[in-house]
CSV table of C-alpha atoms in Angstrom, one decimal:
chain,number,residue,atom,x,y,z
A,1,UNK,CA,62.4,92.6,69.7
A,2,UNK,CA,63.9,90.3,67.0
A,3,UNK,CA,66.4,87.7,68.2
A,4,UNK,CA,70.0,88.5,67.6
A,5,UNK,CA,71.1,86.4,64.6
A,6,UNK,CA,73.0,83.1,64.9
A,7,UNK,CA,76.5,82.6,63.4
A,8,UNK,CA,78.6,79.5,62.9
A,9,UNK,CA,82.2,79.8,64.0
A,10,UNK,CA,85.2,78.2,62.2
A,11,UNK,CA,88.8,78.3,63.5
A,12,UNK,CA,92.1,77.4,61.9
A,13,UNK,CA,94.4,76.1,64.6
A,14,UNK,CA,97.5,77.0,62.6
A,15,UNK,CA,98.7,77.6,59.1
A,16,UNK,CA,98.5,74.6,56.9
A,17,UNK,CA,95.3,73.2,58.5
A,18,UNK,CA,91.7,73.8,57.4
A,19,UNK,CA,89.2,76.0,59.3
A,20,UNK,CA,87.1,73.7,61.4
A,21,UNK,CA,83.6,74.2,62.8
A,22,UNK,CA,83.8,74.8,66.6
A,23,UNK,CA,80.4,76.0,67.5
A,24,UNK,CA,78.0,79.0,67.2
A,25,UNK,CA,77.1,82.2,68.8
A,26,UNK,CA,74.6,85.1,68.6
A,27,UNK,CA,75.7,88.6,67.4
A,28,UNK,CA,74.1,91.6,65.7
A,29,UNK,CA,76.5,91.8,62.8
A,30,UNK,CA,79.7,90.3,61.4
A,31,UNK,CA,82.1,92.6,63.2
A,32,UNK,CA,80.6,91.8,66.6
A,33,UNK,CA,80.3,88.1,65.7
A,34,UNK,CA,84.1,88.0,65.0
A,35,UNK,CA,84.9,89.8,68.3
A,36,UNK,CA,82.6,87.4,70.2
A,37,UNK,CA,84.1,84.4,68.5
A,38,UNK,CA,87.5,85.6,69.6
A,39,UNK,CA,86.3,85.9,73.2
A,40,UNK,CA,84.2,82.7,73.3
A,41,UNK,CA,86.3,80.2,71.3
A,42,UNK,CA,89.9,81.3,71.4
A,43,UNK,CA,90.8,82.0,75.1
A,44,UNK,CA,93.8,79.6,75.0
A,45,UNK,CA,95.5,80.0,71.7
A,46,UNK,CA,93.1,77.7,69.8
A,47,UNK,CA,93.8,79.3,66.5
A,48,UNK,CA,95.2,82.1,64.3
A,49,UNK,CA,92.2,82.7,62.0
A,50,UNK,CA,88.5,82.8,62.5
A,51,UNK,CA,85.6,82.7,60.1
A,52,UNK,CA,82.0,83.5,61.1
A,53,UNK,CA,79.2,82.6,58.8
A,54,UNK,CA,75.5,83.5,59.3
A,55,UNK,CA,73.8,80.2,60.2
A,56,UNK,CA,70.9,80.9,57.8
A,57,UNK,CA,73.5,80.9,54.9
A,58,UNK,CA,74.3,77.3,55.4
A,59,UNK,CA,72.4,74.7,53.2
A,60,UNK,CA,72.7,71.3,54.7
A,61,UNK,CA,71.9,67.8,53.3
A,62,UNK,CA,68.8,66.2,54.7
A,63,UNK,CA,69.6,63.3,57.1
A,64,UNK,CA,66.3,61.6,56.0
A,65,UNK,CA,67.9,61.3,52.5
A,66,UNK,CA,71.3,60.2,53.7
A,67,UNK,CA,71.0,56.8,51.9
A,68,UNK,CA,70.1,58.2,48.5
A,69,UNK,CA,72.7,60.9,48.9
A,70,UNK,CA,75.7,58.8,49.8
A,71,UNK,CA,74.8,55.2,49.0
A,72,UNK,CA,75.9,55.5,45.3
A,73,UNK,CA,79.5,55.5,46.3
A,74,UNK,CA,79.2,52.3,48.3
A,75,UNK,CA,79.4,49.8,45.3
A,76,UNK,CA,82.0,51.7,43.3
A,77,UNK,CA,84.9,49.9,44.7
A,78,UNK,CA,86.8,50.4,41.5
A,79,UNK,CA,87.4,54.0,42.8
A,80,UNK,CA,89.9,52.6,45.3
A,81,UNK,CA,93.5,51.7,44.4
A,82,UNK,CA,93.2,48.3,46.0
A,83,UNK,CA,90.7,47.3,43.3
A,84,UNK,CA,93.5,46.9,40.8
A,85,UNK,CA,95.9,44.0,40.8
A,86,UNK,CA,99.5,44.8,40.0
A,87,UNK,CA,102.1,42.0,40.1
A,88,UNK,CA,104.5,42.2,43.0
A,89,UNK,CA,107.4,42.3,40.6
A,90,UNK,CA,106.3,45.8,39.4
A,91,UNK,CA,107.1,47.1,42.9
A,92,UNK,CA,105.3,49.8,44.9
A,93,UNK,CA,102.8,51.8,42.9
B,1,UNK,CA,81.1,74.1,86.5
B,2,UNK,CA,78.0,72.1,87.0
B,3,UNK,CA,76.9,68.8,88.1
B,4,UNK,CA,73.6,67.6,89.2
B,5,UNK,CA,71.3,64.8,88.5
B,6,UNK,CA,68.8,66.2,86.1
B,7,UNK,CA,65.8,67.7,87.9
B,8,UNK,CA,62.4,66.9,86.6
B,9,UNK,CA,63.4,65.1,83.4
B,10,UNK,CA,60.6,63.6,81.4
B,11,UNK,CA,61.8,60.9,79.1
B,12,UNK,CA,58.3,59.8,78.1
B,13,UNK,CA,58.0,59.3,74.4
B,14,UNK,CA,55.2,58.3,72.0
B,15,UNK,CA,56.9,56.7,69.0
B,16,UNK,CA,56.3,53.2,67.7
B,17,UNK,CA,58.3,50.3,69.0
B,18,UNK,CA,60.0,49.8,65.7
B,19,UNK,CA,61.2,53.4,65.6
B,20,UNK,CA,62.4,53.2,69.2
B,21,UNK,CA,64.2,49.9,68.6
B,22,UNK,CA,66.0,51.3,65.6
B,23,UNK,CA,67.1,54.4,67.6
B,24,UNK,CA,68.2,52.3,70.5
B,25,UNK,CA,70.3,50.1,68.0
B,26,UNK,CA,72.1,53.3,66.8
B,27,UNK,CA,72.8,54.3,70.5
B,28,UNK,CA,74.0,50.7,71.4
B,29,UNK,CA,76.4,50.8,68.4
B,30,UNK,CA,77.8,54.0,69.9
B,31,UNK,CA,76.7,56.1,67.0
B,32,UNK,CA,76.4,59.8,67.8
B,33,UNK,CA,73.1,61.4,67.2
B,34,UNK,CA,73.2,64.7,65.4
B,35,UNK,CA,70.6,67.5,65.6
B,36,UNK,CA,68.7,66.8,62.4
B,37,UNK,CA,68.6,63.0,62.9
B,38,UNK,CA,65.3,61.4,63.8
B,39,UNK,CA,65.1,61.0,67.5
B,40,UNK,CA,62.4,60.1,70.1
B,41,UNK,CA,60.6,63.2,71.5
B,42,UNK,CA,61.6,62.1,75.0
B,43,UNK,CA,65.2,62.0,74.1
B,44,UNK,CA,65.0,65.5,72.6
B,45,UNK,CA,63.1,66.9,75.6
B,46,UNK,CA,65.5,65.3,78.1
B,47,UNK,CA,68.5,66.9,76.3
B,48,UNK,CA,66.9,70.3,76.0
B,49,UNK,CA,66.2,70.3,79.7
B,50,UNK,CA,69.6,68.9,80.7
B,51,UNK,CA,71.7,71.1,78.4
B,52,UNK,CA,69.5,74.1,79.4
B,53,UNK,CA,70.0,73.4,83.1
B,54,UNK,CA,73.7,73.0,82.5
B,55,UNK,CA,74.0,76.2,80.6
B,56,UNK,CA,72.1,78.2,83.2
B,57,UNK,CA,74.3,76.7,85.9
B,58,UNK,CA,77.4,78.0,84.2
B,59,UNK,CA,75.9,81.5,83.8
B,60,UNK,CA,74.5,81.7,87.4
B,61,UNK,CA,77.8,80.1,88.6
B,62,UNK,CA,79.6,83.3,87.6
B,63,UNK,CA,77.8,85.2,90.4
B,64,UNK,CA,79.1,83.6,93.6
B,65,UNK,CA,82.7,84.0,92.3
B,66,UNK,CA,82.2,87.4,90.7
B,67,UNK,CA,81.4,88.4,94.3
B,68,UNK,CA,85.1,88.1,95.1
B,69,UNK,CA,86.8,89.5,92.0
B,70,UNK,CA,87.3,93.0,93.5
B,71,UNK,CA,88.5,91.6,96.8
B,72,UNK,CA,90.9,88.9,95.6
B,73,UNK,CA,94.0,89.1,97.8
B,74,UNK,CA,96.6,89.5,95.1
B,75,UNK,CA,96.9,90.4,91.4
B,76,UNK,CA,97.7,86.7,90.7
B,77,UNK,CA,94.6,85.5,92.3
B,78,UNK,CA,92.5,88.3,90.7
B,79,UNK,CA,93.7,87.5,87.2
B,80,UNK,CA,93.0,83.7,87.8
B,81,UNK,CA,89.5,84.4,89.2
B,82,UNK,CA,88.7,86.7,86.3
B,83,UNK,CA,89.8,84.1,83.8
B,84,UNK,CA,87.8,81.5,85.6
B,85,UNK,CA,84.6,83.6,85.7
B,86,UNK,CA,85.1,84.3,82.0
B,87,UNK,CA,85.5,80.6,81.3
B,88,UNK,CA,82.1,79.9,83.0
B,89,UNK,CA,80.5,82.5,80.8
B,90,UNK,CA,82.1,80.8,77.8
B,91,UNK,CA,80.9,77.4,79.0
B,92,UNK,CA,77.3,78.7,79.2
B,93,UNK,CA,77.5,80.0,75.7
B,94,UNK,CA,78.8,76.7,74.2
B,95,UNK,CA,76.0,74.9,75.9
B,96,UNK,CA,73.2,77.3,74.9
B,97,UNK,CA,74.3,76.9,71.3
B,98,UNK,CA,74.3,73.1,71.7
B,99,UNK,CA,70.7,73.3,73.1
B,100,UNK,CA,69.7,75.6,70.2
B,101,UNK,CA,70.5,72.8,67.7
B,102,UNK,CA,67.5,71.0,69.2
B,103,UNK,CA,65.1,73.7,68.1
B,104,UNK,CA,64.8,75.9,71.2
B,105,UNK,CA,65.8,79.6,71.1
B,106,UNK,CA,68.4,81.3,73.2
B,107,UNK,CA,65.9,84.1,74.1
B,108,UNK,CA,63.4,81.4,75.1
B,109,UNK,CA,65.9,79.7,77.5
B,110,UNK,CA,66.8,83.1,79.0
B,111,UNK,CA,63.2,84.0,79.6
B,112,UNK,CA,62.6,80.6,81.4
B,113,UNK,CA,65.6,81.3,83.6
B,114,UNK,CA,64.5,84.8,84.5
B,115,UNK,CA,60.9,83.7,85.1
B,116,UNK,CA,62.2,81.1,87.6
B,117,UNK,CA,60.9,78.2,85.5
B,118,UNK,CA,64.2,76.8,84.5
B,119,UNK,CA,66.4,75.1,87.1
B,120,UNK,CA,70.1,75.5,87.6
B,121,UNK,CA,72.5,73.7,90.0
B,122,UNK,CA,71.4,74.4,93.5
B,123,UNK,CA,75.0,74.8,94.7
B,124,UNK,CA,75.0,78.4,93.4
B,125,UNK,CA,72.2,79.3,95.8
B,126,UNK,CA,74.7,79.2,98.7
B,127,UNK,CA,76.6,82.5,99.5
B,128,UNK,CA,80.4,83.0,99.2
B,129,UNK,CA,81.1,84.5,102.6
B,130,UNK,CA,84.9,84.4,102.7
B,131,UNK,CA,87.9,84.2,100.4
B,132,UNK,CA,88.3,80.5,101.4
B,133,UNK,CA,84.9,79.9,99.7
B,134,UNK,CA,86.5,80.7,96.4
B,135,UNK,CA,89.2,78.1,97.0
B,136,UNK,CA,86.6,75.6,98.1
B,137,UNK,CA,84.4,76.2,95.1
B,138,UNK,CA,87.3,75.6,92.8
B,139,UNK,CA,88.4,72.5,94.7
B,140,UNK,CA,85.0,70.9,95.5
B,141,UNK,CA,82.4,72.3,93.2
B,142,UNK,CA,84.5,72.3,90.1
B,143,UNK,CA,85.9,68.9,91.2
B,144,UNK,CA,82.4,67.5,91.4
B,145,UNK,CA,81.6,69.1,88.1
B,146,UNK,CA,84.6,67.4,86.5
B,147,UNK,CA,83.5,64.0,87.8
B,148,UNK,CA,80.1,64.5,86.2
B,149,UNK,CA,81.3,66.2,83.0
B,150,UNK,CA,84.0,63.8,81.9
B,151,UNK,CA,81.5,61.0,81.1
B,152,UNK,CA,79.3,63.6,79.3
B,153,UNK,CA,82.1,64.0,76.7
B,154,UNK,CA,80.9,60.6,75.5
B,155,UNK,CA,77.2,61.6,75.6
B,156,UNK,CA,75.3,60.2,72.6
B,157,UNK,CA,74.2,63.6,71.4
B,158,UNK,CA,77.0,65.0,69.3
B,159,UNK,CA,76.8,68.8,69.9
B,160,UNK,CA,76.5,68.2,73.7
B,161,UNK,CA,79.5,65.9,73.7
B,162,UNK,CA,81.6,68.3,71.6
B,163,UNK,CA,80.8,71.2,74.0
B,164,UNK,CA,81.7,69.1,77.0
B,165,UNK,CA,85.1,68.2,75.5
B,166,UNK,CA,86.0,71.9,75.3
B,167,UNK,CA,84.6,72.5,78.8
B,168,UNK,CA,86.5,69.7,80.4
B,169,UNK,CA,89.8,70.9,78.9
B,170,UNK,CA,89.3,74.2,80.6
B,171,UNK,CA,87.9,72.9,83.8
B,172,UNK,CA,91.1,71.4,85.1
B,173,UNK,CA,92.6,74.8,85.7
B,174,UNK,CA,89.6,75.7,87.8
B,175,UNK,CA,90.0,72.9,90.2
B,176,UNK,CA,93.8,73.4,90.5
B,177,UNK,CA,93.6,77.1,91.2
B,178,UNK,CA,91.0,76.4,93.9
B,179,UNK,CA,93.1,73.7,95.6
B,180,UNK,CA,96.1,76.1,95.5
B,181,UNK,CA,94.1,78.7,97.3
B,182,UNK,CA,93.2,76.1,100.0
B,183,UNK,CA,96.9,75.0,100.2
B,184,UNK,CA,98.0,78.6,100.7
B,185,UNK,CA,95.4,79.2,103.4
B,186,UNK,CA,96.2,75.9,105.2
B,187,UNK,CA,99.9,76.8,105.3
B,188,UNK,CA,99.1,80.2,106.6
B,189,UNK,CA,98.2,81.6,110.0
B,190,UNK,CA,95.9,79.7,112.4
B,191,UNK,CA,93.1,82.1,111.4
B,192,UNK,CA,93.6,81.4,107.7
B,193,UNK,CA,93.5,77.7,108.3
B,194,UNK,CA,90.3,78.1,110.4
B,195,UNK,CA,88.8,80.0,107.5
B,196,UNK,CA,89.6,77.1,105.2
B,197,UNK,CA,88.0,74.6,107.5
B,198,UNK,CA,84.9,76.7,107.9
B,199,UNK,CA,84.5,76.9,104.1
B,200,UNK,CA,84.9,73.1,103.8
B,201,UNK,CA,82.3,72.7,106.6
B,202,UNK,CA,79.8,74.7,104.7
B,203,UNK,CA,80.5,73.4,101.2
B,204,UNK,CA,81.0,69.7,101.7
B,205,UNK,CA,77.4,68.6,101.9
B,206,UNK,CA,76.1,70.8,99.2
B,207,UNK,CA,78.9,69.5,97.0
B,208,UNK,CA,77.8,65.9,97.6
B,209,UNK,CA,74.2,66.9,96.8
B,210,UNK,CA,75.4,68.2,93.4
B,211,UNK,CA,75.3,64.6,92.1
B,212,UNK,CA,71.6,64.5,92.6
B,213,UNK,CA,69.3,62.2,94.6
B,214,UNK,CA,70.2,58.6,95.4
B,215,UNK,CA,69.8,56.2,92.5
B,216,UNK,CA,66.8,54.6,94.1
B,217,UNK,CA,65.0,58.0,94.1
B,218,UNK,CA,66.2,59.1,90.7
B,219,UNK,CA,63.4,57.9,88.5
B,220,UNK,CA,64.8,59.0,85.1
B,221,UNK,CA,68.3,57.8,85.5
B,222,UNK,CA,67.5,54.4,83.8
B,223,UNK,CA,66.2,55.9,80.6
B,224,UNK,CA,69.0,58.5,80.4
B,225,UNK,CA,71.5,55.7,80.8
B,226,UNK,CA,69.9,53.5,78.2
B,227,UNK,CA,70.0,56.5,75.8
B,228,UNK,CA,73.7,57.1,76.8
B,229,UNK,CA,73.0,60.6,77.8
B,230,UNK,CA,74.3,59.6,81.2
B,231,UNK,CA,77.1,57.0,81.6
B,232,UNK,CA,77.2,56.6,85.4
B,233,UNK,CA,74.5,56.9,88.0
B,234,UNK,CA,74.4,59.7,90.6
B,235,UNK,CA,75.6,57.4,93.4
B,236,UNK,CA,78.5,56.0,91.3
B,237,UNK,CA,79.8,59.5,90.5
B,238,UNK,CA,79.3,60.7,94.1
B,239,UNK,CA,81.3,57.8,95.4
B,240,UNK,CA,84.1,58.6,92.9
B,241,UNK,CA,84.2,62.2,94.0
B,242,UNK,CA,84.3,61.3,97.7
B,243,UNK,CA,87.1,58.7,97.2
B,244,UNK,CA,89.2,61.3,95.3
B,245,UNK,CA,88.5,64.2,97.6
B,246,UNK,CA,89.0,62.8,101.1
B,247,UNK,CA,92.7,62.2,100.7
B,248,UNK,CA,93.0,65.8,99.3
B,249,UNK,CA,91.4,67.1,102.4
B,250,UNK,CA,93.8,65.1,104.6
B,251,UNK,CA,96.7,66.5,102.7
B,252,UNK,CA,95.5,70.0,103.5
B,253,UNK,CA,95.1,69.0,107.2
B,254,UNK,CA,91.4,69.7,107.0
B,255,UNK,CA,88.6,67.5,108.4
B,256,UNK,CA,85.6,66.5,106.2
B,257,UNK,CA,82.5,67.4,108.3
B,258,UNK,CA,81.0,64.0,108.4
B,259,UNK,CA,81.4,62.1,111.7
B,260,UNK,CA,80.1,58.9,110.1
B,261,UNK,CA,82.7,58.9,107.3
B,262,UNK,CA,84.8,55.8,107.4
B,263,UNK,CA,86.9,53.6,105.1
B,264,UNK,CA,85.0,50.5,104.0
B,265,UNK,CA,86.8,47.6,102.4
B,266,UNK,CA,83.7,46.3,100.8
B,267,UNK,CA,83.0,49.4,98.7
B,268,UNK,CA,83.9,49.8,95.0
B,269,UNK,CA,83.7,46.0,94.4
B,270,UNK,CA,86.1,45.2,97.1
B,271,UNK,CA,88.7,47.8,96.3
B,272,UNK,CA,87.6,49.9,99.2
B,273,UNK,CA,86.2,53.4,99.5
B,274,UNK,CA,84.9,56.0,101.9
B,275,UNK,CA,81.4,55.4,103.1
B,276,UNK,CA,79.6,58.7,103.9
B,277,UNK,CA,76.9,59.5,106.4
B,278,UNK,CA,73.3,60.4,105.6
B,279,UNK,CA,72.8,63.4,103.3
B,280,UNK,CA,70.1,65.9,104.3
B,281,UNK,CA,67.9,65.6,101.2
B,282,UNK,CA,65.3,68.0,102.7
B,283,UNK,CA,67.8,70.7,102.5
B,284,UNK,CA,68.5,69.8,98.9
B,285,UNK,CA,64.9,70.0,97.9
B,286,UNK,CA,64.3,73.2,99.8
B,287,UNK,CA,67.1,74.8,97.9
B,288,UNK,CA,66.0,73.4,94.5
B,289,UNK,CA,62.5,74.7,95.2
B,290,UNK,CA,63.8,78.2,95.7
B,291,UNK,CA,64.3,78.5,99.5
B,292,UNK,CA,68.1,78.7,99.4
B,293,UNK,CA,69.8,81.7,100.9
B,294,UNK,CA,70.7,83.2,97.5
B,295,UNK,CA,68.0,82.0,95.1
B,296,UNK,CA,66.2,85.3,94.9
B,297,UNK,CA,69.5,87.3,94.6
B,298,UNK,CA,70.8,85.1,91.8
B,299,UNK,CA,67.7,85.5,89.6
B,300,UNK,CA,67.5,89.2,90.5
B,301,UNK,CA,71.1,89.7,89.4
B,302,UNK,CA,70.5,87.9,86.1
B,303,UNK,CA,67.4,89.9,85.5
B,304,UNK,CA,69.1,93.2,86.2
B,305,UNK,CA,72.0,92.2,83.8
B,306,UNK,CA,69.4,91.3,81.1
B,307,UNK,CA,67.3,94.4,81.5
B,308,UNK,CA,70.3,96.8,81.8
B,309,UNK,CA,71.7,95.3,78.6
B,310,UNK,CA,68.5,95.7,76.6
B,311,UNK,CA,69.5,99.0,75.1
B,312,UNK,CA,72.8,97.6,74.0
B,313,UNK,CA,71.2,94.7,72.2
B,314,UNK,CA,68.7,97.0,70.6
B,315,UNK,CA,71.4,99.5,69.5
B,316,UNK,CA,73.5,96.7,68.1
B,317,UNK,CA,70.6,95.4,66.0
B,318,UNK,CA,69.6,98.9,64.9
B,319,UNK,CA,73.2,99.6,63.8
B,320,UNK,CA,73.4,96.3,62.0
B,321,UNK,CA,70.2,97.0,60.2
B,322,UNK,CA,71.4,100.5,59.1
B,323,UNK,CA,74.7,99.1,57.9
B,324,UNK,CA,72.9,96.5,55.9
B,325,UNK,CA,70.9,99.1,54.1
B,326,UNK,CA,74.0,101.4,53.7
B,327,UNK,CA,72.6,104.3,55.7
B,328,UNK,CA,75.4,104.8,58.1
B,329,UNK,CA,76.3,108.5,57.8
B,330,UNK,CA,80.1,108.0,58.0
B,331,UNK,CA,80.2,105.7,55.0
């Protein structure tokens, strides 16, 4: 028999915050995945909204290519506000 | 609810010195290792084994307590016990999914457990004979588990550490409800207090064994500590547990069943601690190797649950497949 598919679970602790990954679980379909996520990950009021996403639907960056992927931002210090010199007399900006 | 020096870990690894040194440097810098990062095969294998044993322990751990759900002495106790057993199930599931990030399958782990190839904490191979055993399990077994699990929240492997943080948050209720049961019994009739003492007598030594063999006999501790999978040795954790628990037993008016137990000023670097008598390691290994009172029952119960649930899993998958192709009659 085929293995029951894997789902990733995301929970929003309360309105105003983003959904955050909390773990994964196995379920046959989306409805059962939501019910299982409720039982497994929200037994103590951890949130008010749950997303379940089939794990196979996630495309992830390759950790072997982390350098090429993220290095280009390293030397672009002009993207940060502190790169620019503003005279103190101008005040807070 | 688990704690045991890993049984049969195999940290051997065949990578180059350069690779191992680079990995060790990441560990030493307290960087977390995530599932798709390069890691030594021995590190991966040790974690699969440890997280698997831990997950199985949570799942099998539901059985000794489930034994008392229908006979809990009040609705309050029953609700708490049900919630606790449900938590153990949840802990097992968090851990199985943490292990799956290392490339093993849930079905594969289940098959290993049912075939008797995978280990779980030997404490669950002891029977729960009286209601006081439920109090003692919460107090001692969950107490020992907490000692072991809190440092695991800082384990170098990210998914395991994250699962442990959730588990530790939930575990504190388990120990407190157990101690409250003991407190109630010890303030009750003479027979109730005797029941509490009897449970402590039976669970004390197995609880100390939960921390695993002495450091001198625990051959894989060193590698696990270097990789920061483990943060404290078996004996260090066992000592912490004893020092925390002996005064709690005194408060209950119960006697720890160790005639050799004594306060020793020299322990804990001169801060003092309770020195315990010799542990019967033959018993430990007998139970680990399958000769505990309940080993066969535990696996038989898990196998029955798995087999009896097969039609449900098949039906759910068939239903999902039908819905996916839009063939459900009602739609």
